[in-house]
Each structure stands twice: as C-alpha cells, then as structure tokens.
Amino acid sequence: MKRFLCVAAVFFVAAAFPVFGKVSFNSVSVNESDEILFTVSQTVPGTNDYNALFAAKLDKKGLASAPRLLTCFPEKMELVQNGTILQLRNRYGCAWYSIAQKNVTWISSSDSLPIDYSRTSAQSVSPDGNYSCFVRLNKSGSGQLLLQNLRTQAQVILAESVTFSFDSVAVKWSPDSDILLYEKNGTVFFVSASTAFGPMQISENLRKIGPGTIASVSWTQDRSLLYIDGDIVYRINQNELYTRGLYSSLAGTGTIVGRLPYAFDAKRDVFWSDASGSQIVVVSQNNLACYYSLSAQSYDFVQSKGIFTLTGARGAVLGCQVFWNQKQQPLLWVDFLLYEDGKRSSRMYSLSSSMDVIFEVKDSVSPVASPDGSLIAFTGGDSVYVYDINAAQVRGRLKGESVVSFVWGSNSILYVGGIKTVRAWNLRSEEVSVLFLSSVDEAAWSGSMVYGSFKDEETVYAYNAKLNTWNASSLRNVSFASVEKNARYRVFIGNAQNKLFENAAFVRSLQGTVVTYPVFAQSDTPVPASKRVALVFDAVDRADGLPQILCALNQFKIPATFFINGEFVRRYPSETRQIVASGYECASGFFAMTDLTSSVDFVIDEGFIKRGLARNEDEFYATTGTELSLLWHAPSYRANKTILAAGEKAGYRYVDAVVSEESVETLIEKVVPSAYDGMIIPVCVGTDTQKIDLLISSLLDSGCTIVDVRDLIE
C-alpha cells in the first residue's frame, strides 16, 4: 500500500538570481561598555543565506580585538572524538560543541570576512569520530586526498590528485573505523587509520585491493568487504587484507562468492551489501536496480531476486541509496528530478518480488541511518522525519524550521542543524533542546547581556558568554532598536569602497581627536570590478547529465540559457519540457545538427536558415506549449555572414562563443583561469557534467560574476 508524507517543498523561483559577493551589514549597536553588536549576511550561491552575529570591543583607533562570532551556522555537521564533540563547519571556520560541557569553541576562524567565494566542502568522518578524510581542492577541480587525526590534527596525504565533490568524499570506512578504502588512479587501496601516521607504514603497492573505484567495494557488518571486478564478486575478510596484499600474486584477490550476469561498470554503477554479505543490490547507470542473492557455490551466477527499472515518466534519477532492515530486506531511496515541474523529489521503495512505494518527500536532505541502522532521518519542508525501517512507520517528526544538516549522536539522539537553531532531539523522551543559534534576525544589548530573536516568532534568546551558547529567555519586552552612540563612540552603516560589500559598518570616536574607522578594513579597500561571464548549455542529441546541470543551476541560483536543437526535442520531449518547467530561458540551436558552413548536401541560403529556425520553433512549441526566445546560434557555433544575416532577418539575435565542445573538466582547467569580462562559456549537455557544480564554483572563486547572457550581448 502506498503511503505518502504530505510535506511542503521549498521551491526555487527561477526568475530570482542573486548577485554573489555582496556582504551586507544589517545592523550595528553599541553599549555603555564600548562593545558593539552587528550582523553580517552574504549571498553565496550554493549555500544558505543567513545573518551571522558578531561582537567586538572598541578602541579609539580601531577594534581592541578581532570580532568574535556569537552564532554558528551548521553548513556541515559531524560527530567527532568518540561522539563527544559535535563539529560544525561554515564559511567562517570550524567550531566544536562539547556535549559534556555544553559549550561552543571555535577551533579555526579568520580575523577577516570571507568575501571570496566560499562553500563548505564534504568530509568523511570515521564511525568512531577520531579520523577524517577530505579533499583539499585546487584550481583544476581535483585535489589532494588527506587523512586527518582529529585528536592531534596531524595529516597524511593518501593521493595527490583525486576528483573533488562538494557532496561526498570517495572513501569508505570499515564499521570499526580501523580500515579506510580509497581510490587512486583507477585502483582501490586500503590503509589502517591507526598506523597511517606512524613511520613504518606499509608500501601502498602492498595495500592494493584491485582495479576499480570506491563504487567497487562495500563493507559488511561481519568484518569483511565485498569487491566486484568485472563480473566477479569477491569477499575479503578484514583481518586478511595485509596478508592478501603481501601475497596477492599467490593468494589471489579474495574468495569468489558469485558472478554477475554482466560486467560491473565501476564508473557508472554502484552496489550495496547487506550485513552478512549474502545479498547485494546493484544500481546500473541510475537506470536499473538489480537485487541479487550471492551463490552458495563460488562459481555460480548470482540469483536474481528482482530487477526493476528506475526510469519512466516520473523523472530523471539523480542518485540512490540502499538501507537494510532487520530481516535483511532492502529499501531503496531514489532521488528524482521531476519532468513535470523540474523539482527534486525522493521516494523510498521496498524491494522484493516487486518494487513498492513506501513514501515520497519533496526536496529532502540526503537520508542518514542511525548507528544501528534501524532508523533513517530525512527532511521535507520545515521538518525532519525519522523513519523506523523495521516497524515500517514514521517514528517522529520535528517541525519548526528548514533543516540544513543533521547527524546522529546515538540511536536515540539526533542533532538537527536548522536555519535558526541547532537542536538536540531525544527520540525516546521526545525532548527537544536548543543548543545555540545558527543565525539571528535581530540582536540587542541589555546592559552587558546580548539578546537575539527572529521576526516570525515571539521567543527571545539570551546569549551565554561563558559557554558561547543561547537559551530561551523569559523576557518578552526587549527592544531591538539599534543604539548608535554612547558617550565615547558613534556607530553607523555607510557606503563601502569595496565593490564586494553592499555597505560597511563604521565607528567614530567622540572624545579627543575625532577618528572614524571601518569595523573591517577590507570593506573600505577598493577592488577591481568582477568579470561578468555567462553560461549557456547546448542540448543537441544527448540528455544524460541534464539532471545534474539543472540541480546545480537550482542550487547555485544562477541564470543560464539552453540552446535547444530540433533533434534534442524529437529524441527527448520529456527532458525538453523539464528544462522549460525549471524556468530557464530556452533559445534555438537550429533544427538540425549539420555544420552549416561546410554542408554539401543542401544549399545554405537565407531561405534555408529561416525555414530551419521556423521548424525548430514549431517543434518546440508542439512539445512544450511555449515559445523559444529569439536568440540562436548555428550548430557548433559555426556561421558565416550569410547565416548571420538570415537569422537577423528572421528576427533572431545571434549568440557567439569563443569555446565549444569542451569537456567540463577542460573548461575548469583551461578556460576558467583565462576568463575575461563578457565571456560566454558553452557547455554541451551529454558530456561529463558531474563536475558542473565545480565549474560554477571555480568561476565564482576566480572573481567572476555569472550573469544572464542577455546582459552581455545587449
């Protein structure tokens, strides 16, 4: 039976594209002890907008000390040091919340505001919370893979160049946190975290699992791992890893436990194992889910328990996860980008002889299982849900604010990071406690006390300076009007010289020699204007990669134009409607893919161009019920004077690009460093678009502002 969770989605308004880099001081207030409060907001594409609250002590010629943060936004959260510390990371640095002492300590932060593009990257923390693995990004969209001891902060480099992702790190920890699997140059290796920092580490060549990617391996709960090479499934016991590494030429890869009916593609397929390693679910190219039981005899083919198609009229598949209940039955979570409206939606399915919908939720943060695997947390609208996979029912729901991140503290404690607060949710007692504030809308002094609030609720929060945390106050009559002066200083918001600031906060001394200084010197330092570039996407004859493009554009909330070819419309009508539903401008890529400057089969004259543009208009309208905009470019951006003149007479404006048919990786490595003001950068749908979010972030990081293509051609 289908059961649907009715949750509100946070929908993207395609017409509203924010300008990156505009740091804004929203309020500033001074007390009688010469201390100031001020809030800072910044639009950073790909992240949440929020107000960070700062406090600082004033002096006559400048701040007496660097401003200190009173709020802590949970862009990313992890549980570290054996579950005793809740780690929070955001654009301002990294903070630790001690669960025992109930205080927040910033362990890394900057004295200046992060005005350059900054987005918090992923970390993979070991189950015991003592080690972390992450990628240090470089300018080419890849980076160093590092392993860090979170107690000593020591680091070792596991690989010099691996693929970077904002969402995940391509590693897998053993359940006991001792062994880390990682990929390097098309090969899977292992390393012991406990010995990785010692002087006697075994050579990497002797720590090799075999060819493949991190998708080729999956841990079981009984101290073993499954590894797929081609169509062969191997089991390797954890305590045999070093032995097999030393004697791999004699001992072989591991024990063969099955054979797939096809070759596993480590770059496009992924699989999950149950706790005992006797069953697996393989998802091939985000299109097909295959549920197998491993053979009793090593040479046998796996036994199929169900093969299910994921594609269909619903939408394009973005990704999958598999969870196993106590009966070792798989539950498949699938993220879709819907054809009907271009929105993100997720479904949980039970897999057996059939594939049945359990529930559906809109716009969810990726689900996370509790330590014992019995509960799954996910989000929807202004709520976080906990689903009991054994009882097959929702165990609880925490409402109140949009959730940014969450992490399990135990099987009954969930730490929930929202846009307003970070809360601890005890599922057993149903108690919810606010640990500290993520942001504030308003803040004010009352003597030496700091109070904060949100405009859409009545609760007033009091700041605990000793613990750097916040608690709900019994006060309700706090005035949040800014106090702009005392006997010695006046504080105010004025114009900024730095173009990356919307405004600036200033302090003026009122006694003795009058001195005026900015709270942050960088706000008063002129910088060159940013380079304006535009991204355009050519939908020609392939649709793979389109969901990733639409999701990245949605997440970064930047403008883009799709030039759609008639062949794409004919082959992919659902995807064409999906682009329209996502709210992006659709322009003409002509009706055919022929190079118009070298065709010998047709006479390319004015009439041919006009008819080709008109035919593309008609097919697009018949498919979508909407009109193409009057922008176009010839196939492969190859045109001559005759072609350009014909398009202009047909009422179209031509859009040219300097580069074309380049991979996203090449664009990151070669085009981004040489980007100039007014540059139009084309990306072909169907090429490797897994790094599209890296292309966008690389452009922003290089000082570019991504604008609508019309801003450049007009």
Short mmCIF file of C-alpha atoms in Angstrom, two decimals, residues 254-526:
data_model
loop_
_atom_site.label_atom_id
_atom_site.label_comp_id
_atom_site.label_asym_id
_atom_site.label_seq_id
_atom_site.Cartn_x
_atom_site.Cartn_y
_atom_site.Cartn_z
CA GLY A 254 39.85 -12.93 -2.30
CA THR A 255 37.22 -15.64 -2.10
CA ILE A 256 34.87 -15.72 -5.09
CA VAL A 257 31.27 -15.60 -3.84
CA GLY A 258 29.37 -15.03 -7.06
CA ARG A 259 29.31 -13.98 -10.67
CA LEU A 260 27.15 -11.21 -12.11
CA PRO A 261 25.29 -11.71 -15.41
CA TYR A 262 27.12 -8.66 -16.80
CA ALA A 263 30.31 -6.69 -16.20
CA PHE A 264 30.09 -4.13 -13.40
CA ASP A 265 30.96 -0.61 -14.63
CA ALA A 266 32.87 0.94 -11.72
CA LYS A 267 32.46 4.45 -13.14
CA ARG A 268 28.69 4.34 -13.62
CA ASP A 269 27.38 1.55 -11.37
CA VAL A 270 27.19 1.22 -7.58
CA PHE A 271 26.22 -1.56 -5.18
CA TRP A 272 25.31 -2.15 -1.53
CA SER A 273 25.67 -5.26 0.62
CA ASP A 274 23.52 -6.50 3.49
CA ALA A 275 25.04 -7.02 6.95
CA SER A 276 26.19 -10.59 6.28
CA GLY A 277 27.38 -10.06 2.72
CA SER A 278 24.96 -12.65 1.33
CA GLN A 279 22.84 -10.20 -0.69
CA ILE A 280 23.59 -7.16 -2.84
CA VAL A 281 21.65 -4.50 -4.70
CA VAL A 282 23.30 -3.15 -7.84
CA VAL A 283 22.13 0.09 -9.47
CA SER A 284 23.37 0.39 -13.04
CA GLN A 285 23.78 3.86 -14.53
CA ASN A 286 20.95 5.21 -12.36
CA ASN A 287 18.54 3.29 -14.61
CA LEU A 288 18.24 -0.28 -13.34
CA ALA A 289 18.10 -1.72 -9.80
CA CYS A 290 19.05 -5.41 -9.53
CA TYR A 291 18.52 -7.36 -6.30
CA TYR A 292 20.72 -10.46 -6.03
CA SER A 293 21.46 -13.27 -3.63
CA LEU A 294 25.06 -14.43 -3.75
CA SER A 295 25.61 -18.03 -4.77
CA ALA A 296 26.30 -20.90 -2.39
CA GLN A 297 28.99 -22.15 -4.77
CA SER A 298 31.65 -19.64 -5.74
CA TYR A 299 31.45 -20.42 -9.44
CA ASP A 300 27.67 -19.94 -9.68
CA PHE A 301 25.96 -16.88 -11.09
CA VAL A 302 24.18 -14.72 -8.53
CA GLN A 303 20.50 -15.50 -8.04
CA SER A 304 18.18 -12.71 -9.16
CA LYS A 305 15.54 -11.71 -6.60
CA GLY A 306 14.21 -8.80 -8.64
CA ILE A 307 15.17 -6.46 -11.48
CA PHE A 308 13.48 -3.06 -11.51
CA THR A 309 13.53 -0.18 -13.97
CA LEU A 310 14.02 3.22 -12.33
CA THR A 311 13.41 5.33 -15.39
CA GLY A 312 9.95 6.24 -16.59
CA ALA A 313 7.54 9.11 -16.93
CA ARG A 314 8.23 10.30 -13.38
CA GLY A 315 11.61 11.98 -13.83
CA ALA A 316 15.35 11.59 -14.22
CA VAL A 317 17.18 9.70 -11.47
CA LEU A 318 19.76 11.78 -9.60
CA GLY A 319 21.03 9.13 -7.20
CA CYS A 320 20.16 6.19 -4.97
CA GLN A 321 20.85 4.74 -1.53
CA VAL A 322 20.05 1.32 -0.10
CA PHE A 323 19.18 0.51 3.52
CA TRP A 324 18.59 -2.96 5.01
CA ASN A 325 16.04 -3.77 7.74
CA GLN A 326 16.49 -6.43 10.42
CA LYS A 327 15.01 -9.07 8.09
CA GLN A 328 17.78 -8.14 5.62
CA GLN A 329 15.29 -6.82 3.13
CA PRO A 330 16.48 -3.84 1.06
CA LEU A 331 14.85 -0.42 1.00
CA LEU A 332 15.81 1.74 -1.96
CA TRP A 333 15.86 5.54 -1.68
CA VAL A 334 15.73 7.27 -5.09
CA ASP A 335 16.17 10.99 -5.79
CA PHE A 336 14.35 12.23 -8.89
CA LEU A 337 14.31 15.45 -10.85
CA LEU A 338 10.67 15.55 -11.91
CA TYR A 339 9.79 16.06 -15.56
CA GLU A 340 6.54 17.82 -14.70
CA ASP A 341 7.98 20.78 -12.81
CA GLY A 342 11.76 20.39 -12.65
CA LYS A 343 11.64 19.98 -8.85
CA ARG A 344 13.53 17.48 -6.73
CA SER A 345 11.55 14.64 -5.18
CA SER A 346 12.55 11.45 -3.35
CA ARG A 347 10.86 8.10 -2.90
CA MET A 348 11.56 5.17 -0.61
CA TYR A 349 10.82 1.77 -2.12
CA SER A 350 10.76 -1.73 -0.66
CA LEU A 351 12.37 -4.33 -2.91
CA SER A 352 11.19 -7.92 -3.00
CA SER A 353 9.44 -9.60 -5.89
CA SER A 354 8.09 -6.13 -6.64
CA MET A 355 9.17 -2.53 -6.14
CA ASP A 356 6.61 -0.81 -3.93
CA VAL A 357 6.48 2.86 -2.89
CA ILE A 358 6.67 3.35 0.89
CA PHE A 359 6.60 7.15 0.96
CA GLU A 360 7.52 10.23 -1.02
CA VAL A 361 9.04 13.50 0.15
CA LYS A 362 9.95 16.76 -1.59
CA ASP A 363 13.34 18.45 -1.60
CA SER A 364 14.97 16.30 1.08
CA VAL A 365 18.46 16.44 2.50
CA SER A 366 20.17 13.08 1.85
CA PRO A 367 18.92 10.48 4.34
CA VAL A 368 21.22 9.14 7.06
CA ALA A 369 20.80 5.88 9.01
CA SER A 370 21.20 5.68 12.78
CA PRO A 371 24.30 3.85 14.13
CA ASP A 372 22.42 0.55 14.42
CA GLY A 373 20.76 1.04 11.03
CA SER A 374 17.20 0.76 12.35
CA LEU A 375 16.18 4.42 11.82
CA ILE A 376 16.55 6.77 8.89
CA ALA A 377 16.46 10.56 9.18
CA PHE A 378 15.46 12.76 6.24
CA THR A 379 13.93 16.19 5.71
CA GLY A 380 10.98 17.78 3.99
CA GLY A 381 9.88 21.41 4.10
CA ASP A 382 10.28 22.75 7.65
CA SER A 383 10.60 19.30 9.24
CA VAL A 384 12.99 16.45 9.84
CA TYR A 385 11.49 12.96 9.91
CA VAL A 386 12.71 9.74 11.47
CA TYR A 387 11.50 6.54 9.81
CA ASP A 388 11.70 3.15 11.52
CA ILE A 389 12.63 0.69 8.76
CA ASN A 390 11.85 -2.36 10.90
CA ALA A 391 8.40 -1.21 12.02
CA ALA A 392 7.81 0.41 8.60
CA GLN A 393 6.45 3.63 10.08
CA VAL A 394 7.42 7.21 10.85
CA ARG A 395 8.89 7.26 14.35
CA GLY A 396 8.84 11.03 14.82
CA ARG A 397 8.74 14.45 13.22
CA LEU A 398 10.47 17.63 14.36
CA LYS A 399 8.97 20.81 12.92
CA GLY A 400 9.77 24.47 13.18
CA GLU A 401 12.39 25.49 10.64
CA SER A 402 14.10 24.42 7.43
CA VAL A 403 16.87 21.91 8.15
CA VAL A 404 20.34 22.36 6.70
CA SER A 405 22.16 19.35 8.16
CA PHE A 406 21.80 16.67 10.82
CA VAL A 407 23.88 13.95 12.44
CA TRP A 408 23.08 11.04 14.75
CA GLY A 409 24.51 11.30 18.26
CA SER A 410 23.28 7.82 19.16
CA ASN A 411 20.41 5.53 18.21
CA SER A 412 18.04 7.84 20.07
CA ILE A 413 19.66 11.30 19.77
CA LEU A 414 19.59 13.35 16.58
CA TYR A 415 21.38 16.70 16.29
CA VAL A 416 19.44 18.92 13.91
CA GLY A 417 21.00 21.98 12.31
CA GLY A 418 18.41 24.43 11.04
CA ILE A 419 18.47 27.92 9.56
CA LYS A 420 17.66 29.37 13.02
CA THR A 421 18.92 26.96 15.66
CA VAL A 422 20.90 23.80 16.31
CA ARG A 423 18.79 21.43 18.39
CA ALA A 424 19.19 18.10 20.15
CA TRP A 425 16.21 15.78 19.64
CA ASN A 426 15.79 12.87 22.06
CA LEU A 427 13.52 10.36 20.34
CA ARG A 428 12.87 8.35 23.50
CA SER A 429 11.82 11.21 25.76
CA GLU A 430 10.64 13.39 22.84
CA GLU A 431 12.57 16.25 24.46
CA VAL A 432 13.94 18.94 22.16
CA SER A 433 16.55 21.40 23.40
CA VAL A 434 18.13 24.39 21.65
CA LEU A 435 21.92 24.19 21.91
CA PHE A 436 22.74 27.50 20.25
CA LEU A 437 21.61 29.81 17.45
CA SER A 438 22.53 29.33 13.81
CA SER A 439 21.70 32.95 12.99
CA VAL A 440 19.57 35.87 14.18
CA ASP A 441 17.28 38.40 12.58
CA GLU A 442 17.64 40.96 15.37
CA ALA A 443 20.06 41.41 18.26
CA ALA A 444 20.39 43.97 21.06
CA TRP A 445 22.28 44.83 24.22
CA SER A 446 20.62 44.96 27.61
CA GLY A 447 23.46 46.13 29.77
CA SER A 448 26.20 43.61 29.07
CA MET A 449 23.71 40.91 28.06
CA VAL A 450 23.03 40.05 24.44
CA TYR A 451 19.57 39.05 23.24
CA GLY A 452 18.53 37.75 19.85
CA SER A 453 15.27 36.95 18.11
CA PHE A 454 13.61 36.08 14.83
CA LYS A 455 10.98 38.25 13.21
CA ASP A 456 8.49 35.43 12.69
CA GLU A 457 8.42 34.16 16.29
CA GLU A 458 7.98 35.57 19.81
CA THR A 459 10.79 33.70 21.58
CA VAL A 460 13.70 35.85 22.76
CA TYR A 461 17.08 34.12 23.22
CA ALA A 462 19.75 35.13 25.73
CA TYR A 463 23.43 34.69 24.95
CA ASN A 464 25.61 32.84 27.47
CA ALA A 465 29.03 34.44 27.02
CA LYS A 466 30.77 31.85 29.18
CA LEU A 467 29.56 28.88 27.11
CA ASN A 468 29.10 30.70 23.80
CA THR A 469 25.58 29.25 23.58
CA TRP A 470 22.00 30.53 23.67
CA ASN A 471 18.92 29.78 25.78
CA ALA A 472 15.29 30.81 25.52
CA SER A 473 14.66 33.79 27.80
CA SER A 474 11.55 34.61 29.81
CA LEU A 475 11.83 38.22 28.63
CA ARG A 476 9.38 39.42 26.01
CA ASN A 477 9.84 43.21 26.07
CA VAL A 478 13.40 43.50 24.78
CA SER A 479 13.88 46.47 22.45
CA PHE A 480 15.78 45.54 19.33
CA ALA A 481 16.15 49.11 18.10
CA SER A 482 19.78 49.91 17.25
CA VAL A 483 21.66 52.06 19.77
CA GLU A 484 24.01 54.10 17.62
CA LYS A 485 26.00 56.04 20.23
CA ASN A 486 27.22 56.25 23.79
CA ALA A 487 29.33 58.97 25.45
CA ARG A 488 32.51 57.92 23.61
CA TYR A 489 31.55 56.39 20.26
CA ARG A 490 29.02 56.52 17.48
CA VAL A 491 28.48 53.54 15.21
CA PHE A 492 26.74 53.64 11.86
CA ILE A 493 26.38 51.90 8.48
CA GLY A 494 27.68 53.78 5.45
CA ASN A 495 28.95 53.28 1.93
CA ALA A 496 31.69 50.74 1.22
CA GLN A 497 34.62 51.35 -1.12
CA ASN A 498 34.93 47.62 -1.76
CA LYS A 499 32.54 46.54 -4.53
CA LEU A 500 32.09 43.17 -2.82
CA PHE A 501 30.33 44.94 0.07
CA GLU A 502 26.80 46.27 -0.09
CA ASN A 503 27.68 48.65 2.75
CA ALA A 504 30.13 48.99 5.62
CA ALA A 505 29.99 49.39 9.40
CA PHE A 506 31.93 52.36 10.84
CA VAL A 507 32.96 53.59 14.29
CA ARG A 508 33.58 57.27 15.11
CA SER A 509 35.24 58.32 18.35
CA LEU A 510 33.54 61.30 20.06
CA GLN A 511 36.22 62.30 22.55
CA GLY A 512 39.55 63.91 21.81
CA THR A 513 40.72 63.70 18.22
CA VAL A 514 37.85 62.50 16.06
CA VAL A 515 38.75 59.25 14.34
CA THR A 516 36.49 57.25 12.03
CA TYR A 517 37.38 53.71 11.07
CA PRO A 518 35.62 50.73 9.47
CA VAL A 519 34.89 47.68 11.59
CA PHE A 520 36.50 45.60 8.84
CA ALA A 521 39.28 47.39 6.96
CA GLN A 522 38.65 45.27 3.86
CA SER A 523 35.22 46.90 3.41
CA ASP A 524 36.94 50.23 2.79
CA THR A 525 39.56 48.90 0.37
CA PRO A 526 38.74 49.39 -3.34
#
